[in-house]
JSON list of C-alpha atoms and ligand atoms in Angstrom, two decimals:
[
{"chain": "Z", "resi": 1, "resn": "MET", "atom": "CA", "xyz": [6.75, -11.61, 6.61]},
{"chain": "Z", "resi": 2, "resn": "LYS", "atom": "CA", "xyz": [7.11, -8.62, 5.01]},
{"chain": "Z", "resi": 3, "resn": "VAL", "atom": "CA", "xyz": [4.39, -6.15, 2.70]},
{"chain": "Z", "resi": 4, "resn": "LEU", "atom": "CA", "xyz": [5.25, -3.49, 1.05]},
{"chain": "Z", "resi": 5, "resn": "PHE", "atom": "CA", "xyz": [2.55, -1.07, -0.74]},
{"chain": "Z", "resi": 6, "resn": "VAL", "atom": "CA", "xyz": [3.17, 0.93, -3.80]},
{"chain": "Z", "resi": 7, "resn": "CYS", "atom": "CA", "xyz": [1.30, 3.94, -5.07]},
{"chain": "Z", "resi": 8, "resn": "LEU", "atom": "CA", "xyz": [2.07, 6.99, -7.17]},
{"chain": "Z", "resi": 9, "resn": "GLY", "atom": "CA", "xyz": [2.99, 9.29, -4.71]},
{"chain": "Z", "resi": 10, "resn": "ASN", "atom": "CA", "xyz": [3.19, 7.62, -1.21]},
{"chain": "Z", "resi": 11, "resn": "ILE", "atom": "CA", "xyz": [0.61, 9.88, -0.32]},
{"chain": "Z", "resi": 12, "resn": "CYS", "atom": "CA", "xyz": [-3.08, 8.93, -0.53]},
{"chain": "Z", "resi": 13, "resn": "ARG", "atom": "CA", "xyz": [-3.40, 5.43, -0.89]},
{"chain": "Z", "resi": 14, "resn": "SER", "atom": "CA", "xyz": [0.12, 3.60, -0.36]},
{"chain": "Z", "resi": 15, "resn": "PRO", "atom": "CA", "xyz": [-0.21, 5.22, 3.35]},
{"chain": "Z", "resi": 16, "resn": "THR", "atom": "CA", "xyz": [-3.85, 4.43, 4.16]},
{"chain": "Z", "resi": 17, "resn": "ALA", "atom": "CA", "xyz": [-2.98, 0.90, 2.82]},
{"chain": "Z", "resi": 18, "resn": "GLU", "atom": "CA", "xyz": [0.01, 0.43, 5.20]},
{"chain": "Z", "resi": 19, "resn": "GLY", "atom": "CA", "xyz": [-2.51, 2.07, 8.02]},
{"chain": "Z", "resi": 20, "resn": "VAL", "atom": "CA", "xyz": [-5.31, -0.03, 7.19]},
{"chain": "Z", "resi": 21, "resn": "PHE", "atom": "CA", "xyz": [-3.30, -3.16, 7.19]},
{"chain": "Z", "resi": 22, "resn": "ARG", "atom": "CA", "xyz": [-1.49, -2.39, 9.46]},
{"chain": "Z", "resi": 23, "resn": "ARG", "atom": "CA", "xyz": [-4.36, -2.45, 12.26]},
{"chain": "Z", "resi": 24, "resn": "ALA", "atom": "CA", "xyz": [-6.24, -4.94, 10.34]},
{"chain": "Z", "resi": 25, "resn": "VAL", "atom": "CA", "xyz": [-3.28, -7.32, 11.28]},
{"chain": "Z", "resi": 26, "resn": "GLU", "atom": "CA", "xyz": [-2.98, -6.35, 14.94]},
{"chain": "Z", "resi": 27, "resn": "GLN", "atom": "CA", "xyz": [-6.56, -7.22, 15.16]},
{"chain": "Z", "resi": 28, "resn": "ALA", "atom": "CA", "xyz": [-5.78, -10.71, 13.71]},
{"chain": "Z", "resi": 29, "resn": "GLY", "atom": "CA", "xyz": [-2.98, -10.91, 16.13]},
{"chain": "Z", "resi": 30, "resn": "MET", "atom": "CA", "xyz": [-0.55, -11.04, 13.84]},
{"chain": "Z", "resi": 31, "resn": "ALA", "atom": "CA", "xyz": [1.55, -8.04, 14.55]},
{"chain": "Z", "resi": 32, "resn": "ASP", "atom": "CA", "xyz": [4.82, -10.41, 15.80]},
{"chain": "Z", "resi": 33, "resn": "THR", "atom": "CA", "xyz": [4.56, -11.81, 12.17]},
{"chain": "Z", "resi": 34, "resn": "ILE", "atom": "CA", "xyz": [3.98, -9.70, 9.40]},
{"chain": "Z", "resi": 35, "resn": "GLU", "atom": "CA", "xyz": [5.89, -6.31, 8.92]},
{"chain": "Z", "resi": 36, "resn": "ILE", "atom": "CA", "xyz": [4.38, -3.54, 6.93]},
{"chain": "Z", "resi": 37, "resn": "ASP", "atom": "CA", "xyz": [5.80, -0.62, 4.79]},
{"chain": "Z", "resi": 38, "resn": "SER", "atom": "CA", "xyz": [4.09, 1.24, 1.69]},
{"chain": "Z", "resi": 39, "resn": "CYS", "atom": "CA", "xyz": [6.20, 4.12, -0.90]},
{"chain": "Z", "resi": 40, "resn": "GLY", "atom": "CA", "xyz": [5.46, 5.34, -4.25]},
{"chain": "Z", "resi": 41, "resn": "VAL", "atom": "CA", "xyz": [7.11, 4.92, -7.90]},
{"chain": "Z", "resi": 42, "resn": "GLY", "atom": "CA", "xyz": [7.20, 8.39, -7.86]},
{"chain": "Z", "resi": 43, "resn": "ASN", "atom": "CA", "xyz": [10.15, 11.07, -5.37]},
{"chain": "Z", "resi": 44, "resn": "TRP", "atom": "CA", "xyz": [7.47, 14.29, -5.77]},
{"chain": "Z", "resi": 45, "resn": "HIS", "atom": "CA", "xyz": [6.52, 14.02, -2.06]},
{"chain": "Z", "resi": 46, "resn": "VAL", "atom": "CA", "xyz": [9.31, 12.12, -0.63]},
{"chain": "Z", "resi": 47, "resn": "GLY", "atom": "CA", "xyz": [10.33, 13.33, 3.18]},
{"chain": "Z", "resi": 48, "resn": "LYS", "atom": "CA", "xyz": [6.11, 14.45, 3.04]},
{"chain": "Z", "resi": 49, "resn": "ALA", "atom": "CA", "xyz": [3.14, 13.31, 5.39]},
{"chain": "Z", "resi": 50, "resn": "PRO", "atom": "CA", "xyz": [0.22, 11.79, 3.59]},
{"chain": "Z", "resi": 51, "resn": "ASP", "atom": "CA", "xyz": [-2.23, 13.99, 2.18]},
{"chain": "Z", "resi": 52, "resn": "ALA", "atom": "CA", "xyz": [-4.36, 15.86, 4.68]},
{"chain": "Z", "resi": 53, "resn": "ARG", "atom": "CA", "xyz": [-7.68, 14.47, 3.27]},
{"chain": "Z", "resi": 54, "resn": "ALA", "atom": "CA", "xyz": [-6.18, 10.62, 3.70]},
{"chain": "Z", "resi": 55, "resn": "GLN", "atom": "CA", "xyz": [-5.09, 11.53, 6.95]},
{"chain": "Z", "resi": 56, "resn": "GLN", "atom": "CA", "xyz": [-8.82, 13.30, 7.50]},
{"chain": "Z", "resi": 57, "resn": "ALA", "atom": "CA", "xyz": [-10.49, 9.69, 5.93]},
{"chain": "Z", "resi": 58, "resn": "ALA", "atom": "CA", "xyz": [-8.25, 7.36, 7.78]},
{"chain": "Z", "resi": 59, "resn": "LEU", "atom": "CA", "xyz": [-9.25, 9.16, 11.53]},
{"chain": "Z", "resi": 60, "resn": "ARG", "atom": "CA", "xyz": [-12.68, 8.97, 11.01]},
{"chain": "Z", "resi": 61, "resn": "ARG", "atom": "CA", "xyz": [-12.51, 5.09, 10.63]},
{"chain": "Z", "resi": 62, "resn": "GLY", "atom": "CA", "xyz": [-9.94, 5.66, 13.92]},
{"chain": "Z", "resi": 63, "resn": "ILE", "atom": "CA", "xyz": [-6.86, 5.27, 12.03]},
{"chain": "Z", "resi": 64, "resn": "ASP", "atom": "CA", "xyz": [-3.74, 7.73, 12.44]},
{"chain": "Z", "resi": 65, "resn": "LEU", "atom": "CA", "xyz": [-1.48, 8.17, 9.64]},
{"chain": "Z", "resi": 66, "resn": "SER", "atom": "CA", "xyz": [0.26, 11.38, 10.62]},
{"chain": "Z", "resi": 67, "resn": "ALA", "atom": "CA", "xyz": [3.67, 9.92, 11.53]},
{"chain": "Z", "resi": 68, "resn": "LEU", "atom": "CA", "xyz": [4.02, 8.30, 8.11]},
{"chain": "Z", "resi": 69, "resn": "ARG", "atom": "CA", "xyz": [6.66, 10.26, 5.95]},
{"chain": "Z", "resi": 70, "resn": "ALA", "atom": "CA", "xyz": [7.02, 9.65, 1.66]},
{"chain": "Z", "resi": 71, "resn": "ARG", "atom": "CA", "xyz": [9.80, 7.24, 0.26]},
{"chain": "Z", "resi": 72, "resn": "GLN", "atom": "CA", "xyz": [10.05, 6.52, -3.26]},
{"chain": "Z", "resi": 73, "resn": "LEU", "atom": "CA", "xyz": [10.84, 2.59, -4.03]},
{"chain": "Z", "resi": 74, "resn": "GLN", "atom": "CA", "xyz": [14.16, 1.95, -4.65]},
{"chain": "Z", "resi": 75, "resn": "GLU", "atom": "CA", "xyz": [16.06, -2.14, -5.92]},
{"chain": "Z", "resi": 76, "resn": "HIS", "atom": "CA", "xyz": [16.85, -3.07, -2.80]},
{"chain": "Z", "resi": 77, "resn": "ASP", "atom": "CA", "xyz": [13.11, -3.45, -2.03]},
{"chain": "Z", "resi": 78, "resn": "PHE", "atom": "CA", "xyz": [12.26, -6.26, -3.66]},
{"chain": "Z", "resi": 79, "resn": "ILE", "atom": "CA", "xyz": [15.18, -8.36, -1.86]},
{"chain": "Z", "resi": 80, "resn": "GLU", "atom": "CA", "xyz": [14.07, -7.15, 1.58]},
{"chain": "Z", "resi": 81, "resn": "PHE", "atom": "CA", "xyz": [10.18, -7.77, 1.24]},
{"chain": "Z", "resi": 82, "resn": "ASP", "atom": "CA", "xyz": [8.09, -11.00, 0.29]},
{"chain": "Z", "resi": 83, "resn": "TYR", "atom": "CA", "xyz": [4.73, -8.59, -1.46]},
{"chain": "Z", "resi": 84, "resn": "VAL", "atom": "CA", "xyz": [5.50, -5.39, -3.49]},
{"chain": "Z", "resi": 85, "resn": "LEU", "atom": "CA", "xyz": [1.84, -4.28, -4.41]},
{"chain": "Z", "resi": 86, "resn": "GLY", "atom": "CA", "xyz": [0.94, -1.73, -6.44]},
{"chain": "Z", "resi": 87, "resn": "MET", "atom": "CA", "xyz": [-2.68, 0.43, -6.12]},
{"chain": "Z", "resi": 88, "resn": "ASP", "atom": "CA", "xyz": [-2.97, 0.40, -9.56]},
{"chain": "Z", "resi": 89, "resn": "GLN", "atom": "CA", "xyz": [-1.91, -0.89, -13.08]},
{"chain": "Z", "resi": 90, "resn": "ASP", "atom": "CA", "xyz": [0.28, 1.73, -13.69]},
{"chain": "Z", "resi": 91, "resn": "ASN", "atom": "CA", "xyz": [2.19, 1.21, -10.35]},
{"chain": "Z", "resi": 92, "resn": "LEU", "atom": "CA", "xyz": [2.43, -2.31, -11.03]},
{"chain": "Z", "resi": 93, "resn": "ARG", "atom": "CA", "xyz": [4.47, -1.40, -14.82]},
{"chain": "Z", "resi": 94, "resn": "ALA", "atom": "CA", "xyz": [6.66, 1.23, -12.84]},
{"chain": "Z", "resi": 95, "resn": "ILE", "atom": "CA", "xyz": [7.34, -1.83, -10.05]},
{"chain": "Z", "resi": 96, "resn": "HIS", "atom": "CA", "xyz": [8.27, -4.27, -12.91]},
{"chain": "Z", "resi": 97, "resn": "ASP", "atom": "CA", "xyz": [10.74, -1.95, -14.51]},
{"chain": "Z", "resi": 98, "resn": "LEU", "atom": "CA", "xyz": [13.10, -1.40, -11.10]},
{"chain": "Z", "resi": 99, "resn": "LYS", "atom": "CA", "xyz": [12.79, -4.94, -9.90]},
{"chain": "Z", "resi": 100, "resn": "PRO", "atom": "CA", "xyz": [15.74, -6.49, -10.45]},
{"chain": "Z", "resi": 101, "resn": "GLY", "atom": "CA", "xyz": [15.77, -10.40, -12.05]},
{"chain": "Z", "resi": 102, "resn": "ASN", "atom": "CA", "xyz": [17.04, -11.88, -8.54]},
{"chain": "Z", "resi": 103, "resn": "ASN", "atom": "CA", "xyz": [14.69, -11.76, -5.45]},
{"chain": "Z", "resi": 104, "resn": "ARG", "atom": "CA", "xyz": [12.39, -13.52, -3.60]},
{"chain": "Z", "resi": 105, "resn": "ALA", "atom": "CA", "xyz": [9.57, -10.28, -3.96]},
{"chain": "Z", "resi": 106, "resn": "GLN", "atom": "CA", "xyz": [6.31, -11.08, -4.89]},
{"chain": "Z", "resi": 107, "resn": "VAL", "atom": "CA", "xyz": [5.01, -8.78, -7.12]},
{"chain": "Z", "resi": 108, "resn": "GLY", "atom": "CA", "xyz": [0.97, -7.46, -8.16]},
{"chain": "Z", "resi": 109, "resn": "LEU", "atom": "CA", "xyz": [-1.83, -5.36, -7.55]},
{"chain": "Z", "resi": 110, "resn": "PHE", "atom": "CA", "xyz": [-3.35, -4.98, -3.44]},
{"chain": "Z", "resi": 111, "resn": "LEU", "atom": "CA", "xyz": [-6.54, -5.41, -5.28]},
{"chain": "Z", "resi": 112, "resn": "ASP", "atom": "CA", "xyz": [-6.23, -8.96, -5.89]},
{"chain": "Z", "resi": 113, "resn": "TYR", "atom": "CA", "xyz": [-6.58, -10.55, -2.67]},
{"chain": "Z", "resi": 114, "resn": "ALA", "atom": "CA", "xyz": [-10.28, -8.68, -2.77]},
{"chain": "Z", "resi": 115, "resn": "GLY", "atom": "CA", "xyz": [-11.72, -11.14, -5.01]},
{"chain": "Z", "resi": 116, "resn": "THR", "atom": "CA", "xyz": [-11.00, -8.71, -7.65]},
{"chain": "Z", "resi": 117, "resn": "PRO", "atom": "CA", "xyz": [-8.12, -9.57, -9.76]},
{"chain": "Z", "resi": 118, "resn": "GLY", "atom": "CA", "xyz": [-7.09, -6.73, -12.25]},
{"chain": "Z", "resi": 119, "resn": "ALA", "atom": "CA", "xyz": [-8.81, -3.85, -10.58]},
{"chain": "Z", "resi": 120, "resn": "GLU", "atom": "CA", "xyz": [-6.87, -1.32, -9.20]},
{"chain": "Z", "resi": 121, "resn": "VAL", "atom": "CA", "xyz": [-7.28, 1.95, -6.52]},
{"chain": "Z", "resi": 122, "resn": "PRO", "atom": "CA", "xyz": [-8.23, 4.30, -8.24]},
{"chain": "Z", "resi": 123, "resn": "ASP", "atom": "CA", "xyz": [-6.08, 7.82, -7.60]},
{"chain": "Z", "resi": 124, "resn": "PRO", "atom": "CA", "xyz": [-8.24, 10.36, -5.00]},
{"chain": "Z", "resi": 125, "resn": "TYR", "atom": "CA", "xyz": [-5.71, 12.73, -5.29]},
{"chain": "Z", "resi": 126, "resn": "TYR", "atom": "CA", "xyz": [-7.16, 15.42, -8.02]},
{"chain": "Z", "resi": 127, "resn": "GLY", "atom": "CA", "xyz": [-10.95, 14.24, -6.75]},
{"chain": "Z", "resi": 128, "resn": "GLY", "atom": "CA", "xyz": [-13.18, 14.89, -3.50]},
{"chain": "Z", "resi": 129, "resn": "GLU", "atom": "CA", "xyz": [-13.34, 13.35, -0.54]},
{"chain": "Z", "resi": 130, "resn": "GLU", "atom": "CA", "xyz": [-15.99, 10.71, -1.59]},
{"chain": "Z", "resi": 131, "resn": "GLY", "atom": "CA", "xyz": [-12.54, 9.18, -3.30]},
{"chain": "Z", "resi": 132, "resn": "PHE", "atom": "CA", "xyz": [-10.65, 9.08, -0.29]},
{"chain": "Z", "resi": 133, "resn": "GLU", "atom": "CA", "xyz": [-13.66, 6.56, 1.47]},
{"chain": "Z", "resi": 134, "resn": "ASN", "atom": "CA", "xyz": [-14.30, 4.53, -2.26]},
{"chain": "Z", "resi": 135, "resn": "VAL", "atom": "CA", "xyz": [-10.25, 4.28, -1.75]},
{"chain": "Z", "resi": 136, "resn": "LEU", "atom": "CA", "xyz": [-10.85, 2.98, 2.35]},
{"chain": "Z", "resi": 137, "resn": "ASN", "atom": "CA", "xyz": [-13.60, 1.16, 1.48]},
{"chain": "Z", "resi": 138, "resn": "MET", "atom": "CA", "xyz": [-11.43, -0.99, -1.17]},
{"chain": "Z", "resi": 139, "resn": "ILE", "atom": "CA", "xyz": [-8.50, -1.21, 1.20]},
{"chain": "Z", "resi": 140, "resn": "GLU", "atom": "CA", "xyz": [-10.42, -2.32, 4.10]},
{"chain": "Z", "resi": 141, "resn": "ALA", "atom": "CA", "xyz": [-11.72, -5.28, 2.02]},
{"chain": "Z", "resi": 142, "resn": "ALA", "atom": "CA", "xyz": [-8.34, -6.03, -0.32]},
{"chain": "Z", "resi": 143, "resn": "SER", "atom": "CA", "xyz": [-6.59, -6.07, 3.55]},
{"chain": "Z", "resi": 144, "resn": "ASP", "atom": "CA", "xyz": [-8.82, -8.74, 5.07]},
{"chain": "Z", "resi": 145, "resn": "GLY", "atom": "CA", "xyz": [-8.25, -10.58, 2.05]},
{"chain": "Z", "resi": 146, "resn": "LEU", "atom": "CA", "xyz": [-4.53, -10.68, 1.99]},
{"chain": "Z", "resi": 147, "resn": "ILE", "atom": "CA", "xyz": [-4.59, -11.56, 5.79]},
{"chain": "Z", "resi": 148, "resn": "GLN", "atom": "CA", "xyz": [-6.32, -14.56, 5.15]},
{"chain": "Z", "resi": 149, "resn": "HIS", "atom": "CA", "xyz": [-4.19, -15.53, 1.94]},
{"chain": "Z", "resi": 150, "resn": "LEU", "atom": "CA", "xyz": [-1.20, -14.80, 4.12]},
{"chain": "Z", "resi": 151, "resn": "LYS", "atom": "CA", "xyz": [-2.27, -17.23, 6.83]},
{"chain": "Z", "resi": 152, "resn": "ARG", "atom": "CA", "xyz": [-2.77, -19.61, 4.54]},
{"chain": "Z", "resi": 153, "resn": "GLY", "atom": "CA", "xyz": [0.66, -19.43, 3.86]},
{"chain": "Z", "resi": 154, "resn": "LEU", "atom": "CA", "xyz": [1.86, -19.97, 7.70]},
{"chain": "O", "resi": 201, "resn": "LIG", "atom": "P1", "xyz": [-0.84, 8.81, -4.50]},
{"chain": "O", "resi": 201, "resn": "LIG", "atom": "O1", "xyz": [-2.07, 9.48, -5.42]},
{"chain": "O", "resi": 201, "resn": "LIG", "atom": "O2", "xyz": [0.14, 8.42, -5.52]},
{"chain": "O", "resi": 201, "resn": "LIG", "atom": "O3", "xyz": [-3.01, 7.67, -4.13]},
{"chain": "O", "resi": 201, "resn": "LIG", "atom": "O4", "xyz": [-0.02, 8.79, -3.05]},
{"chain": "O", "resi": 201, "resn": "LIG", "atom": "C1", "xyz": [-0.98, 11.05, -5.81]},
{"chain": "O", "resi": 201, "resn": "LIG", "atom": "C2", "xyz": [-0.30, 11.73, -5.14]},
{"chain": "O", "resi": 201, "resn": "LIG", "atom": "C3", "xyz": [-0.02, 12.87, -5.59]},
{"chain": "O", "resi": 201, "resn": "LIG", "atom": "C4", "xyz": [-0.13, 13.26, -6.97]},
{"chain": "O", "resi": 201, "resn": "LIG", "atom": "C5", "xyz": [-0.72, 11.75, -7.39]},
{"chain": "O", "resi": 201, "resn": "LIG", "atom": "C6", "xyz": [-1.32, 10.88, -7.29]},
{"chain": "O", "resi": 201, "resn": "LIG", "atom": "N1", "xyz": [0.60, 13.80, -7.44]},
{"chain": "O", "resi": 201, "resn": "LIG", "atom": "O5", "xyz": [0.36, 13.80, -9.66]},
{"chain": "O", "resi": 201, "resn": "LIG", "atom": "O6", "xyz": [1.54, 15.11, -7.75]}
]
């Protein structure tokens, strides 16, 4: 099972989702069955490590994002991944625009798995530190929900 998290720049929300979900998967004993990656719909930050604020917020919860590097969503991702999950409605539109006709990927919003269908993880880039804490709280809840969903399908 392969899960891809998608945001705009791949330096704030989706790398946070990658790190938080990876830890949740490890804690659930599912690391051998679930592969995780993240990317952005834009290319401005390709090759960069996650935003320093995102790294610091994640580290406060014991999650190290420093090795991650931004990349852009590609058509091939829809062949490779089972789930392609956007953080907000703009991401979701961009994902659908790139999605080829023939593929197996399930496309949706990450927060659909937090029991709040249609809800968005808000972009923290232009805000303060509390925005990054808010993102982490939402992503932790959605990660637990996604694990329960995937367990039902295994
Ligand atoms: P992300 O946040 O999509 O969560 O990685 C952003 C990062 C960079 C920009 C916008 C959002 N930007 O405009 O450069």
